[in-house]
Every structure is written in structure tokens, then in C-alpha cells.
mmCIF file of C-alpha atoms in Angstrom:
data_model
loop_
_atom_site.group_PDB
_atom_site.id
_atom_site.type_symbol
_atom_site.label_atom_id
_atom_site.label_comp_id
_atom_site.label_asym_id
_atom_site.label_seq_id
_atom_site.Cartn_x
_atom_site.Cartn_y
_atom_site.Cartn_z
ATOM 1 C CA MET A 1450 -36.577 0.020 6.373
ATOM 2 C CA THR A 1451 -39.228 1.437 8.452
ATOM 3 C CA ASN A 1452 -37.581 4.526 9.946
ATOM 4 C CA ASP A 1453 -35.562 7.247 8.293
ATOM 5 C CA GLN A 1454 -32.740 7.293 10.849
ATOM 6 C CA GLY A 1455 -31.979 3.594 10.304
ATOM 7 C CA HIS A 1456 -32.166 4.077 6.585
ATOM 8 C CA LEU A 1457 -29.764 7.091 6.545
ATOM 9 C CA MET A 1458 -27.376 5.202 8.847
ATOM 10 C CA ILE A 1459 -27.142 2.161 6.454
ATOM 11 C CA LYS A 1460 -26.767 4.449 3.425
ATOM 12 C CA THR A 1461 -23.889 6.365 5.128
ATOM 13 C CA ALA A 1462 -22.159 3.333 6.471
ATOM 14 C CA LEU A 1463 -22.289 1.555 3.066
ATOM 15 C CA HIS A 1464 -21.096 4.761 1.285
ATOM 16 C CA ALA A 1465 -18.186 5.011 3.641
ATOM 17 C CA GLY A 1466 -17.358 1.329 3.173
ATOM 18 C CA ARG A 1467 -17.533 1.507 -0.564
ATOM 19 C CA LEU A 1468 -15.231 4.504 -0.630
ATOM 20 C CA MET A 1469 -12.591 2.743 1.587
ATOM 21 C CA ILE A 1470 -12.629 -0.502 -0.478
ATOM 22 C CA GLU A 1471 -12.441 1.490 -3.745
ATOM 23 C CA ASN A 1472 -9.381 3.233 -2.681
ATOM 24 C CA GLY A 1473 -7.504 0.245 -1.394
ATOM 25 C CA SER A 1474 -8.255 -0.280 2.313
ATOM 26 C CA GLU A 1475 -7.912 -3.670 3.965
ATOM 27 C CA ILE A 1476 -11.235 -5.503 4.750
ATOM 28 C CA ALA A 1477 -10.884 -5.651 8.532
ATOM 29 C CA ARG A 1478 -10.676 -1.779 8.656
ATOM 30 C CA VAL A 1479 -13.856 -1.448 6.507
ATOM 31 C CA SER A 1480 -15.919 -3.788 8.600
ATOM 32 C CA ASP A 1481 -14.591 -2.217 11.842
ATOM 33 C CA THR A 1482 -15.580 1.322 10.579
ATOM 34 C CA ILE A 1483 -18.981 0.302 9.462
ATOM 35 C CA SER A 1484 -19.826 -1.344 12.692
ATOM 36 C CA ARG A 1485 -18.480 1.705 14.574
ATOM 37 C CA ILE A 1486 -20.709 4.018 12.504
ATOM 38 C CA ALA A 1487 -23.668 1.772 13.166
ATOM 39 C CA SER A 1488 -23.115 1.587 16.979
ATOM 40 C CA ASN A 1489 -22.417 5.332 17.164
ATOM 41 C CA ALA A 1490 -25.731 6.004 15.327
ATOM 42 C CA GLY A 1491 -27.571 3.851 17.906
ATOM 43 C CA TYR A 1492 -27.618 0.491 16.158
ATOM 44 C CA PRO A 1493 -25.225 -1.658 18.132
ATOM 45 C CA ASP A 1494 -26.416 -5.000 16.810
ATOM 46 C CA SER A 1495 -25.880 -4.513 13.067
ATOM 47 C CA LYS A 1496 -24.606 -7.322 10.923
ATOM 48 C CA VAL A 1497 -22.093 -6.590 8.098
ATOM 49 C CA TYR A 1498 -20.405 -8.731 5.588
ATOM 50 C CA VAL A 1499 -17.618 -7.154 3.657
ATOM 51 C CA THR A 1500 -15.792 -8.542 0.649
ATOM 52 C CA ILE A 1501 -13.585 -6.919 -1.908
ATOM 53 C CA THR A 1502 -16.377 -6.776 -4.522
ATOM 54 C CA GLY A 1503 -19.336 -5.863 -2.304
ATOM 55 C CA ILE A 1504 -20.770 -5.049 1.100
ATOM 56 C CA MET A 1505 -23.975 -6.471 2.649
ATOM 57 C CA MET A 1506 -25.400 -4.951 5.723
ATOM 58 C CA SER A 1507 -28.524 -5.442 7.889
ATOM 59 C CA VAL A 1508 -29.864 -4.137 11.213
ATOM 60 C CA SER A 1509 -31.302 -6.811 13.512
ATOM 61 C CA GLY A 1510 -34.980 -6.504 14.003
ATOM 62 C CA GLU A 1511 -35.488 -4.687 10.735
ATOM 63 C CA GLU A 1512 -36.432 -6.498 7.566
ATOM 64 C CA ASN A 1513 -34.441 -5.703 4.527
ATOM 65 C CA ALA A 1514 -30.628 -6.001 4.130
ATOM 66 C CA GLN A 1515 -28.917 -3.632 1.798
ATOM 67 C CA ILE A 1516 -26.195 -4.394 -0.759
ATOM 68 C CA GLU A 1517 -23.566 -2.086 -2.041
ATOM 69 C CA PRO A 1518 -21.444 -3.376 -4.989
ATOM 70 C CA VAL A 1519 -17.778 -2.183 -5.413
ATOM 71 C CA THR A 1520 -17.046 -2.034 -9.019
ATOM 72 C CA SER A 1521 -14.046 0.293 -9.550
ATOM 73 C CA ARG A 1522 -10.786 0.058 -7.746
ATOM 74 C CA SER A 1523 -7.879 2.462 -7.519
ATOM 75 C CA ILE A 1524 -5.283 3.504 -4.949
ATOM 76 C CA ASP A 1525 -5.750 6.652 -2.907
ATOM 77 C CA LEU A 1526 -4.727 6.409 0.686
ATOM 78 C CA GLU A 1527 -5.685 9.952 1.412
ATOM 79 C CA LYS A 1528 -9.373 9.207 0.886
ATOM 80 C CA ILE A 1529 -9.237 6.248 3.320
ATOM 81 C CA THR A 1530 -7.653 8.547 5.911
ATOM 82 C CA MET A 1531 -10.365 11.188 5.358
ATOM 83 C CA VAL A 1532 -13.109 8.666 5.757
ATOM 84 C CA ASN A 1533 -11.401 7.520 8.901
ATOM 85 C CA ASP A 1534 -11.309 11.144 10.201
ATOM 86 C CA LEU A 1535 -14.936 11.705 9.421
ATOM 87 C CA SER A 1536 -15.837 8.515 11.290
ATOM 88 C CA ARG A 1537 -13.791 9.673 14.269
ATOM 89 C CA ASP A 1538 -15.608 13.049 14.140
ATOM 90 C CA PHE A 1539 -18.996 11.305 14.040
ATOM 91 C CA ALA A 1540 -18.020 9.174 17.087
ATOM 92 C CA ASP A 1541 -17.098 12.352 18.936
ATOM 93 C CA HIS A 1542 -20.491 13.945 17.965
ATOM 94 C CA LYS A 1543 -18.789 16.756 16.069
ATOM 95 C CA ILE A 1544 -20.938 16.092 12.959
ATOM 96 C CA THR A 1545 -24.329 14.605 12.501
ATOM 97 C CA LEU A 1546 -25.187 11.608 10.371
ATOM 98 C CA ALA A 1547 -26.647 13.840 7.698
ATOM 99 C CA GLN A 1548 -23.508 16.011 7.495
ATOM 100 C CA PHE A 1549 -21.409 12.764 7.435
ATOM 101 C CA GLU A 1550 -23.257 11.605 4.324
ATOM 102 C CA GLU A 1551 -22.977 14.931 2.741
ATOM 103 C CA GLN A 1552 -19.273 15.102 3.281
ATOM 104 C CA LEU A 1553 -18.796 11.567 1.924
ATOM 105 C CA THR A 1554 -20.538 12.629 -1.299
ATOM 106 C CA VAL A 1555 -18.212 15.565 -1.619
ATOM 107 C CA LEU A 1556 -15.195 13.274 -0.935
ATOM 108 C CA ASP A 1557 -16.399 10.829 -3.557
ATOM 109 C CA HIS A 1558 -16.463 13.531 -6.355
ATOM 110 C CA HIS A 1559 -13.199 15.287 -5.467
ATOM 111 C CA SER A 1560 -9.916 13.627 -5.466
ATOM 112 C CA HIS A 1561 -6.943 15.295 -3.931
ATOM 113 C CA TYR A 1562 -4.229 13.650 -5.927
ATOM 114 C CA PHE A 1563 -0.892 15.332 -6.132
ATOM 115 C CA PRO A 1564 -0.558 17.330 -9.434
ATOM 116 C CA LEU A 1565 0.706 15.316 -12.370
ATOM 117 C CA TRP A 1566 4.120 16.990 -12.488
ATOM 118 C CA ILE A 1567 4.771 16.119 -8.888
ATOM 119 C CA GLN A 1568 3.781 12.513 -9.558
ATOM 120 C CA LEU A 1569 5.997 12.317 -12.600
ATOM 121 C CA LEU A 1570 8.936 13.807 -10.653
ATOM 122 C CA SER A 1571 8.316 11.392 -7.795
ATOM 123 C CA ALA A 1572 8.216 8.402 -10.086
ATOM 124 C CA GLY A 1573 11.530 9.402 -11.572
ATOM 125 C CA ILE A 1574 13.168 10.007 -8.138
ATOM 126 C CA VAL A 1575 11.822 6.634 -6.864
ATOM 127 C CA SER A 1576 13.333 4.833 -9.808
ATOM 128 C CA GLY A 1577 16.678 6.471 -9.499
ATOM 129 C CA ALA A 1578 16.966 6.203 -5.773
ATOM 130 C CA LEU A 1579 15.962 2.469 -5.642
ATOM 131 C CA GLU A 1580 18.280 1.688 -8.537
ATOM 132 C CA VAL A 1581 21.206 3.002 -6.481
ATOM 133 C CA VAL A 1582 20.036 1.300 -3.289
ATOM 134 C CA PHE A 1583 19.490 -2.048 -4.930
ATOM 135 C CA ARG A 1584 22.372 -2.150 -7.490
ATOM 136 C CA HIS A 1585 24.902 0.500 -6.327
ATOM 137 C CA ASN A 1586 25.145 1.648 -9.900
ATOM 138 C CA TYR A 1587 25.780 5.494 -9.539
ATOM 139 C CA PRO A 1588 26.530 6.390 -13.206
ATOM 140 C CA ASP A 1589 23.000 5.267 -14.330
ATOM 141 C CA PHE A 1590 21.147 7.322 -11.741
ATOM 142 C CA LEU A 1591 20.005 10.114 -14.090
ATOM 143 C CA VAL A 1592 19.018 7.975 -17.035
ATOM 144 C CA THR A 1593 17.009 5.735 -14.669
ATOM 145 C CA CYS A 1594 15.197 8.840 -13.365
ATOM 146 C CA VAL A 1595 14.311 9.969 -16.846
ATOM 147 C CA ILE A 1596 13.104 6.527 -17.989
ATOM 148 C CA GLY A 1597 11.149 5.907 -14.803
ATOM 149 C CA LEU A 1598 9.438 9.226 -15.379
ATOM 150 C CA ILE A 1599 8.497 8.227 -18.941
ATOM 151 C CA GLY A 1600 7.297 4.897 -17.698
ATOM 152 C CA TRP A 1601 4.984 6.350 -15.067
ATOM 153 C CA GLY A 1602 3.795 8.827 -17.665
ATOM 154 C CA ILE A 1603 2.709 6.042 -20.007
ATOM 155 C CA PHE A 1604 1.140 4.189 -17.102
ATOM 156 C CA TYR A 1605 -0.872 7.238 -16.126
ATOM 157 C CA VAL A 1606 -2.024 8.180 -19.602
ATOM 158 C CA ILE A 1607 -3.190 4.559 -20.433
ATOM 159 C CA ASN A 1608 -4.992 4.347 -17.086
ATOM 160 C CA ARG A 1609 -6.846 7.569 -18.108
ATOM 161 C CA VAL A 1610 -7.553 6.866 -21.673
ATOM 162 C CA ALA A 1611 -8.238 3.124 -21.893
ATOM 163 C CA LYS A 1612 -9.693 1.839 -18.662
ATOM 164 C CA ILE A 1613 -8.413 -1.732 -19.101
ATOM 165 C CA ARG A 1614 -6.901 -3.310 -16.037
ATOM 166 C CA PHE A 1615 -3.304 -4.603 -16.314
ATOM 167 C CA LEU A 1616 -2.835 -3.191 -19.867
ATOM 168 C CA SER A 1617 -1.215 -0.020 -18.532
ATOM 169 C CA GLU A 1618 1.333 -2.021 -16.541
ATOM 170 C CA PHE A 1619 2.161 -4.206 -19.519
ATOM 171 C CA LEU A 1620 2.614 -1.340 -21.952
ATOM 172 C CA ALA A 1621 4.607 0.742 -19.465
ATOM 173 C CA SER A 1622 7.011 -2.015 -18.668
ATOM 174 C CA ALA A 1623 7.447 -2.815 -22.304
ATOM 175 C CA ALA A 1624 8.308 0.788 -22.974
ATOM 176 C CA ILE A 1625 10.744 0.803 -19.956
ATOM 177 C CA GLY A 1626 12.491 -2.203 -21.357
ATOM 178 C CA THR A 1627 12.794 -0.764 -24.784
ATOM 179 C CA LEU A 1628 14.084 2.586 -23.591
ATOM 180 C CA ALA A 1629 16.604 1.020 -21.188
ATOM 181 C CA ILE A 1630 18.017 -1.211 -23.961
ATOM 182 C CA LEU A 1631 18.171 1.817 -26.374
ATOM 183 C CA ALA A 1632 19.833 3.908 -23.681
ATOM 184 C CA VAL A 1633 22.590 1.365 -23.298
ATOM 185 C CA ARG A 1634 23.002 0.924 -27.011
ATOM 186 C CA TYR A 1635 23.498 4.578 -27.507
ATOM 187 C CA HIS A 1636 25.883 4.881 -24.506
ATOM 188 C CA LEU A 1637 23.574 6.891 -22.317
ATOM 189 C CA GLY A 1638 23.642 4.176 -19.715
ATOM 190 C CA THR A 1639 25.967 1.328 -18.706
ATOM 191 C CA ASN A 1640 23.660 -1.579 -17.486
ATOM 192 C CA ALA A 1641 20.269 -2.218 -18.928
ATOM 193 C CA ASP A 1642 19.442 -4.581 -16.139
ATOM 194 C CA ASP A 1643 20.015 -1.981 -13.430
ATOM 195 C CA ILE A 1644 18.036 0.587 -15.229
ATOM 196 C CA ILE A 1645 15.026 -1.753 -15.682
ATOM 197 C CA ILE A 1646 15.032 -2.846 -12.024
ATOM 198 C CA GLY A 1647 14.854 0.791 -10.840
ATOM 199 C CA CYS A 1648 12.320 1.979 -13.334
ATOM 200 C CA VAL A 1649 9.794 -0.797 -12.732
ATOM 201 C CA MET A 1650 9.678 0.013 -8.957
ATOM 202 C CA PRO A 1651 6.934 2.732 -9.161
ATOM 203 C CA LEU A 1652 4.732 0.197 -10.912
ATOM 204 C CA VAL A 1653 5.107 -2.523 -8.231
ATOM 205 C CA PRO A 1654 1.657 -3.383 -6.811
ATOM 206 C CA GLY A 1655 2.642 -2.558 -3.179
ATOM 207 C CA VAL A 1656 -0.948 -1.787 -1.878
ATOM 208 C CA PRO A 1657 -2.667 -5.045 -3.148
ATOM 209 C CA LEU A 1658 0.318 -7.142 -1.971
ATOM 210 C CA THR A 1659 0.425 -5.665 1.521
ATOM 211 C CA ASN A 1660 -3.433 -5.840 1.782
ATOM 212 C CA ALA A 1661 -3.556 -9.448 0.558
ATOM 213 C CA VAL A 1662 -1.300 -10.508 3.399
ATOM 214 C CA ARG A 1663 -3.122 -8.514 5.960
ATOM 215 C CA ASP A 1664 -6.523 -9.737 4.764
ATOM 216 C CA ILE A 1665 -5.428 -13.362 4.895
ATOM 217 C CA LEU A 1666 -3.940 -12.865 8.426
ATOM 218 C CA SER A 1667 -7.087 -11.316 9.731
ATOM 219 C CA GLY A 1668 -9.260 -14.168 8.397
ATOM 220 C CA ASP A 1669 -10.802 -12.465 5.307
ATOM 221 C CA LEU A 1670 -9.740 -15.408 3.193
ATOM 222 C CA VAL A 1671 -11.996 -14.643 0.158
ATOM 223 C CA SER A 1672 -10.857 -11.082 -0.185
ATOM 224 C CA GLY A 1673 -7.281 -11.931 0.566
ATOM 225 C CA ILE A 1674 -7.067 -14.466 -2.205
ATOM 226 C CA ALA A 1675 -8.803 -12.122 -4.622
ATOM 227 C CA ARG A 1676 -6.392 -9.314 -3.781
ATOM 228 C CA GLY A 1677 -3.446 -11.607 -4.058
ATOM 229 C CA MET A 1678 -4.640 -12.649 -7.542
ATOM 230 C CA GLU A 1679 -4.891 -8.846 -8.371
ATOM 231 C CA ALA A 1680 -1.252 -8.336 -7.287
ATOM 232 C CA LEU A 1681 -0.090 -11.418 -9.091
ATOM 233 C CA MET A 1682 -1.831 -10.344 -12.348
ATOM 234 C CA SER A 1683 -0.065 -6.933 -12.107
ATOM 235 C CA ALA A 1684 3.234 -8.602 -11.488
ATOM 236 C CA ILE A 1685 2.691 -10.909 -14.455
ATOM 237 C CA ALA A 1686 1.768 -7.977 -16.633
ATOM 238 C CA ILE A 1687 5.021 -6.124 -15.717
ATOM 239 C CA GLY A 1688 7.060 -9.315 -15.991
ATOM 240 C CA SER A 1689 5.681 -10.223 -19.438
ATOM 241 C CA GLY A 1690 6.193 -6.804 -20.727
ATOM 242 C CA ILE A 1691 9.903 -6.911 -19.845
ATOM 243 C CA ALA A 1692 10.278 -10.498 -20.934
ATOM 244 C CA MET A 1693 8.797 -9.796 -24.328
ATOM 245 C CA ILE A 1694 11.340 -7.006 -24.902
ATOM 246 C CA LEU A 1695 14.335 -8.991 -23.602
ATOM 247 C CA GLN A 1696 13.455 -11.963 -25.854
ATOM 248 C CA ALA A 1697 13.087 -9.685 -28.842
ATOM 249 C CA VAL A 1698 16.485 -8.025 -28.572
ATOM 250 C CA MET B 1454 30.292 3.640 5.529
ATOM 251 C CA LEU B 1455 29.784 6.372 3.071
ATOM 252 C CA LYS B 1456 27.898 3.899 0.871
ATOM 253 C CA LEU B 1457 25.560 3.051 3.716
ATOM 254 C CA ILE B 1458 24.756 6.636 4.455
ATOM 255 C CA THR B 1459 24.066 7.331 0.762
ATOM 256 C CA ASP B 1460 21.878 4.357 0.665
ATOM 257 C CA LEU B 1461 19.893 5.477 3.788
ATOM 258 C CA ILE B 1462 19.442 8.960 2.402
ATOM 259 C CA LEU B 1463 18.266 7.523 -0.926
ATOM 260 C CA THR B 1464 15.921 5.107 0.945
ATOM 261 C CA TYR B 1465 14.293 7.991 2.762
ATOM 262 C CA ILE B 1466 13.817 9.847 -0.573
ATOM 263 C CA GLY B 1467 12.527 6.768 -2.280
ATOM 264 C CA THR B 1468 10.085 5.958 0.438
ATOM 265 C CA VAL B 1469 8.593 9.463 0.552
ATOM 266 C CA THR B 1470 8.307 9.674 -3.238
ATOM 267 C CA PHE B 1471 6.684 6.344 -3.455
ATOM 268 C CA GLY B 1472 4.249 7.590 -0.819
ATOM 269 C CA VAL B 1473 3.450 10.534 -3.129
ATOM 270 C CA LEU B 1474 2.596 8.056 -5.948
ATOM 271 C CA MET B 1475 0.196 6.233 -3.692
ATOM 272 C CA ASN B 1476 -1.294 9.580 -2.619
ATOM 273 C CA VAL B 1477 -0.427 9.222 1.087
ATOM 274 C CA PRO B 1478 -1.678 12.145 3.014
ATOM 275 C CA ARG B 1479 0.905 14.961 3.304
ATOM 276 C CA ARG B 1480 1.102 14.857 7.104
ATOM 277 C CA SER B 1481 2.207 11.198 7.249
ATOM 278 C CA LEU B 1482 4.748 11.249 4.389
ATOM 279 C CA ASN B 1483 7.764 12.308 6.596
ATOM 280 C CA LEU B 1484 7.054 9.769 9.327
ATOM 281 C CA GLY B 1485 6.719 6.932 6.749
ATOM 282 C CA GLY B 1486 9.976 7.879 5.321
ATOM 283 C CA TRP B 1487 11.693 7.663 8.651
ATOM 284 C CA ILE B 1488 10.107 4.216 9.334
ATOM 285 C CA GLY B 1489 11.399 3.046 6.028
ATOM 286 C CA THR B 1490 14.976 4.357 6.695
ATOM 287 C CA ILE B 1491 15.165 2.877 10.179
ATOM 288 C CA SER B 1492 13.926 -0.503 9.144
ATOM 289 C CA PHE B 1493 16.302 -0.484 6.131
ATOM 290 C CA LEU B 1494 19.121 0.260 8.488
ATOM 291 C CA ALA B 1495 18.276 -2.744 10.527
ATOM 292 C CA TYR B 1496 18.093 -4.795 7.380
ATOM 293 C CA ARG B 1497 21.550 -3.674 6.243
ATOM 294 C CA LEU B 1498 23.021 -4.371 9.685
ATOM 295 C CA CYS B 1499 21.717 -7.940 9.577
ATOM 296 C CA ILE B 1500 23.216 -8.397 6.218
ATOM 297 C CA ALA B 1501 26.488 -7.052 7.335
ATOM 298 C CA ALA B 1502 26.398 -9.420 10.365
ATOM 299 C CA ASN B 1503 25.956 -12.423 7.979
ATOM 300 C CA LEU B 1504 22.568 -13.394 9.427
ATOM 301 C CA GLY B 1505 21.267 -14.199 5.983
ATOM 302 C CA ILE B 1506 18.564 -12.656 3.802
ATOM 303 C CA ALA B 1507 15.630 -14.322 5.458
ATOM 304 C CA VAL B 1508 16.330 -13.017 8.954
ATOM 305 C CA ALA B 1509 17.194 -9.645 7.584
ATOM 306 C CA ASN B 1510 13.945 -9.255 5.862
ATOM 307 C CA LEU B 1511 12.003 -10.701 8.774
ATOM 308 C CA LEU B 1512 13.598 -8.213 11.254
ATOM 309 C CA GLY B 1513 13.122 -5.243 8.825
ATOM 310 C CA THR B 1514 9.398 -5.911 8.398
ATOM 311 C CA LEU B 1515 8.974 -6.691 12.052
ATOM 312 C CA ILE B 1516 10.335 -3.166 12.775
ATOM 313 C CA ILE B 1517 8.103 -1.642 10.068
ATOM 314 C CA GLY B 1518 5.023 -3.332 11.602
ATOM 315 C CA ILE B 1519 5.698 -2.223 15.110
ATOM 316 C CA LEU B 1520 6.727 1.374 14.249
ATOM 317 C CA SER B 1521 3.869 1.838 11.760
ATOM 318 C CA MET B 1522 1.414 0.874 14.480
ATOM 319 C CA GLN B 1523 2.913 3.340 16.891
ATOM 320 C CA ALA B 1524 2.870 6.070 14.298
ATOM 321 C CA ALA B 1525 -0.730 5.243 13.384
ATOM 322 C CA ARG B 1526 -1.735 5.556 16.997
ATOM 323 C CA TYR B 1527 0.251 8.717 17.516
ATOM 324 C CA LYS B 1528 -1.154 10.434 14.450
ATOM 325 C CA ARG B 1529 -4.555 8.788 14.570
ATOM 326 C CA MET B 1530 -4.378 7.696 10.964
ATOM 327 C CA PRO B 1531 -4.763 4.241 9.202
ATOM 328 C CA VAL B 1532 -1.718 2.138 9.534
ATOM 329 C CA ILE B 1533 -1.368 1.511 5.750
ATOM 330 C CA ASN B 1534 -0.310 5.111 5.360
ATOM 331 C CA PHE B 1535 2.936 4.145 6.989
ATOM 332 C CA ASN B 1536 3.666 0.548 6.180
ATOM 333 C CA ILE B 1537 3.089 0.585 2.460
ATOM 334 C CA PRO B 1538 5.717 3.199 1.629
ATOM 335 C CA ALA B 1539 8.155 1.813 4.185
ATOM 336 C CA LEU B 1540 7.954 -1.674 2.615
ATOM 337 C CA VAL B 1541 9.257 -0.469 -0.758
ATOM 338 C CA PRO B 1542 12.986 -0.884 -0.130
ATOM 339 C CA PHE B 1543 12.319 -4.562 0.827
ATOM 340 C CA VAL B 1544 10.566 -5.528 -2.477
ATOM 341 C CA PRO B 1545 12.823 -8.284 -4.088
ATOM 342 C CA GLY B 1546 12.931 -6.317 -7.359
ATOM 343 C CA GLY B 1547 16.391 -7.375 -8.344
ATOM 344 C CA GLN B 1548 15.744 -11.109 -7.815
ATOM 345 C CA ALA B 1549 12.295 -10.923 -9.493
ATOM 346 C CA TYR B 1550 13.869 -9.210 -12.549
ATOM 347 C CA GLN B 1551 16.667 -11.790 -12.822
ATOM 348 C CA MET B 1552 13.975 -14.518 -12.614
ATOM 349 C CA ILE B 1553 12.001 -12.993 -15.468
ATOM 350 C CA LYS B 1554 15.082 -12.451 -17.510
ATOM 351 C CA ASN B 1555 16.335 -15.958 -17.152
ATOM 352 C CA PHE B 1556 12.930 -17.376 -17.879
ATOM 353 C CA ALA B 1557 12.682 -15.257 -21.006
ATOM 354 C CA LEU B 1558 16.230 -16.247 -22.220
ATOM 355 C CA GLY B 1559 15.593 -19.988 -21.588
ATOM 356 C CA ASN B 1560 17.835 -20.502 -18.575
ATOM 357 C CA VAL B 1561 15.264 -22.281 -16.557
ATOM 358 C CA GLY B 1562 17.603 -23.629 -13.900
ATOM 359 C CA GLU B 1563 18.854 -20.168 -12.906
ATOM 360 C CA ALA B 1564 15.426 -18.745 -13.144
ATOM 361 C CA ILE B 1565 14.050 -21.312 -10.614
ATOM 362 C CA SER B 1566 16.804 -20.540 -8.129
ATOM 363 C CA PHE B 1567 15.890 -16.812 -8.368
ATOM 364 C CA LEU B 1568 12.197 -17.813 -7.941
ATOM 365 C CA LEU B 1569 13.176 -19.666 -4.712
ATOM 366 C CA GLN B 1570 14.923 -16.495 -3.468
ATOM 367 C CA VAL B 1571 11.869 -14.393 -4.197
ATOM 368 C CA ALA B 1572 9.731 -16.964 -2.310
ATOM 369 C CA ILE B 1573 12.019 -16.929 0.721
ATOM 370 C CA ILE B 1574 12.013 -13.058 0.876
ATOM 371 C CA ALA B 1575 8.217 -12.891 0.370
ATOM 372 C CA GLY B 1576 7.705 -15.529 3.043
ATOM 373 C CA SER B 1577 9.890 -13.762 5.591
ATOM 374 C CA ILE B 1578 8.191 -10.415 4.833
ATOM 375 C CA ALA B 1579 4.800 -12.047 5.583
ATOM 376 C CA PHE B 1580 5.977 -13.657 8.813
ATOM 377 C CA GLY B 1581 7.630 -10.413 9.891
ATOM 378 C CA PHE B 1582 4.251 -8.752 9.615
ATOM 379 C CA LEU B 1583 2.682 -11.656 11.542
ATOM 380 C CA LEU B 1584 5.186 -11.223 14.405
ATOM 381 C CA ALA B 1585 4.564 -7.464 14.418
ATOM 382 C CA GLU B 1586 0.798 -8.047 14.638
ATOM 383 C CA MET B 1587 1.422 -10.285 17.598
ATOM 384 C CA VAL B 1588 3.540 -7.644 19.302
ATOM 385 C CA ASN B 1589 0.960 -4.971 18.618
ATOM 386 C CA ARG B 1590 -1.872 -7.097 20.165
ATOM 387 C CA MET B 1591 0.111 -7.901 23.158
ATOM 388 C CA GLN B 1592 0.889 -4.211 23.639
ATOM 389 C CA THR B 1593 -2.889 -3.412 23.404
ATOM 390 C CA LYS B 1594 -3.709 -6.126 25.948
ATOM 391 C CA LEU B 1595 -1.155 -4.799 28.371
ATOM 392 C CA MET B 1596 -2.182 -1.170 27.975
ATOM 393 C CA VAL B 1597 -5.828 -2.028 28.345
ATOM 394 C CA GLN B 1598 -5.112 -3.430 31.789
ATOM 395 C CA PHE B 1599 -3.044 -0.537 32.967
ATOM 396 C CA SER B 1600 -4.567 2.595 31.230
ATOM 397 C CA SER B 1601 -8.142 3.684 31.511
ATOM 398 C CA ARG B 1602 -8.094 5.623 28.320
ATOM 399 C CA TRP B 1603 -7.024 2.449 26.480
ATOM 400 C CA SER B 1604 -9.668 0.299 28.006
ATOM 401 C CA HIS B 1605 -12.227 2.872 27.232
ATOM 402 C CA GLU B 1606 -11.173 3.035 23.592
ATOM 403 C CA ASN B 1607 -11.006 -0.726 23.292
ATOM 404 C CA ARG B 1608 -14.163 -1.524 25.155
ATOM 405 C CA ASN B 1609 -15.754 -3.265 22.173
ATOM 406 C CA ASN B 1610 -12.701 -4.480 20.371
ATOM 407 C CA PRO B 1611 -13.557 -8.024 19.126
ATOM 408 C CA LYS B 1612 -9.838 -9.130 18.887
ATOM 409 C CA LEU B 1613 -9.304 -8.916 22.626
#
């Protein structure tokens, strides 16, 4: 890259794109954001190729294209929203390109997740509420809340300790199955099926599933299929965890 | 009736708390919850009117898609903040569980019938989103013709 402004623009745009993909954005939004950043920085004829595992970008008339690999993946919709807000601010000339890049770096290192206890509480309430909505089994509401909370706790801890994809879903659902069957055996609950259906809901891969459909609809076939496989693998991990326990009893 | 109201309240709670797990920004949690509740009400009304599970899911997700887009434009936030939490009550959790259970216990025939149900629901959810996308694009096209602000904002939108 011959000039500094162009270099900084590509660096910022790729950084923003990587942050969005890492946190679960759909591909069309990423390529749209990157081309908006480029045209707002004065490069309307940039070319960008976005997939779920990497981004390539070049500016017409300049020589080298730049590549940004995307290696880790998690779900944090707030970060996507913040990159979106920053991009809007940049379009309105409220921040300069250098400030944009600086704020992206800050955003990259600080996650604004809800505190763990709120997450655990939410997981419990999701489980209980959806158990009642799906199955109309009111007596098992509380026990579903407790088991769902424990299940999310296991999911969270394994995600933190051993960073192996799909292992956390498998172990958490196996624990949910075991606890549900034990709860019914010791007369804390009435129907193990209903309890398991409720408790598994927080683990459902909602973001990859929705994004897979949206990617395929918008023509990003490569990323859509990859994302669909990701969702399918999570579903298989949850299913085999449950199936293993059901067969053992 | 009481059952329906309890269900709607619990749907709202479930949608908002699922949003918390996905770390949806705080200012869009409430709206996402309402979208989930309204679309779930439409779903339940369809079921009550004996329209079948496919039409009910299609209409529910169509409403999610349209309302999420309006909410995203109103709040100027990415649309996934609204439609992912709102989709949670439509996940065919019960059928998927019955499928897994019957496969694990060796009742392959029953398992396949549940698998087909899951496929029907997933298909109607996907086509509900497709229809919503079409409605949203038509809205943009119309608004671009009639409003100068919209045509300014969409002046280099490749989809039009």
C-alpha cells in the first residue's frame, strides 16, 4: 500500500469485519459495513470478499490485497451493534478513521457480557418459561428452572476451561438428562421429558441457525452451508448427550 | 383463555431472558420481547383456527421478520438483535426431543415421523423469513420513490 490513509482504511475495515464475524453477524451485513467504511473514507471502488473464516479486501488501483483470518467464534450481539454504531458515527463524520480504529481495539479487548449470575438466572427462567409454554406442565416449573441453571453453568464453565467446540453442549445436555431423570426418580418432578425439553432450550444454537438461513437467502452460499454445519453439529452434540443418558437408564 | 395469557407472559419472559444469554444490547431487549409475544399470539391463533402447524409457523415468522425490520430501522440497530430472541418460542424443541428419544430407544418409525414434523416446521420458518424479506424489500422500494430521506440513505444499495 503506497499511502497511509489507504492502509489505515483497510486495517480499520478488516478489523471491524473480523469483530462482526467473530461475534456472530451475518455475512451480508459485514460486507455492507466494510464497503460503507471504504466509501466513506474516500475509496468507493474497493473490492471485498467475506467468508465466515476470513476476509479479503483490496482497493482498485493499488497493488496488494489484504487478508484477515477469522479464527475464533462466539456470540455477542452487543459487539455487532457497537461496531454498527461506530460505523454510523464514522459515516456522519463524528469520529475520524484513527479514532474509529482505536475504539475498535478497545471494543476487541473489553466484552460487556451480563454478569454470570444474571446469565445463570436468565438460563433458569428461559428453561422454566419455555417448558410451560411448550408442554403446559406447571408443577415442574421450578425444578426445570434449577436444572436449566445448572446446565448453563456447566456449559459456561466448560467453554471457559476447555476451549473445545461442541464438548460443552454435549456434557451440559448429558448432565441435564441425568439430573432430570434423577429428579423424577426422587419425586422432585413429574415428567422427565418435559424437564429436559425446557432445560435444553438455552443451549439451542439460535444464532448460527438463523444466520445460516439468512446467508443462504442472500447468496453467501459458502458461509451459509458452513454455518448450517455448525448449527447441525451443536444440535447433534445436544442430541447425542441426551440420547446417551436415555439409553443408559 | 387464562392459559393463553399465562403462555404469552411466559413467552415474553422467555424471549427477553434468551436475549440476555445472547448478550443482546439492553436497549433492544424489551422490543425484542414484544415482537416475540405478538408473533407467538399469531401462531396460537392460527393453531386455534385449525390452520395447521406449517401455516402457523409461516405466519409467525413472517410477522417476526416484518416487525424486526421495523424495529431495526426505528432503533437503528442490526436486525438480528430482534429476530433471534423472538424466534425462540418457535423452535421445535418438543418434536426434536421426541425424535432423539425414539431413535435412542429404537422406535425408528416414530422417530422418522417426528423428524418429518421437525423438517416441516423448519421449512415453514425459513419460508416465513423469505416472505418477510420480500415484504421488507418492497417497502424499501416504495419508500425510496416517495421519500427523499429514504432515497438518500439507499442511494447505493445494491439490492435495489
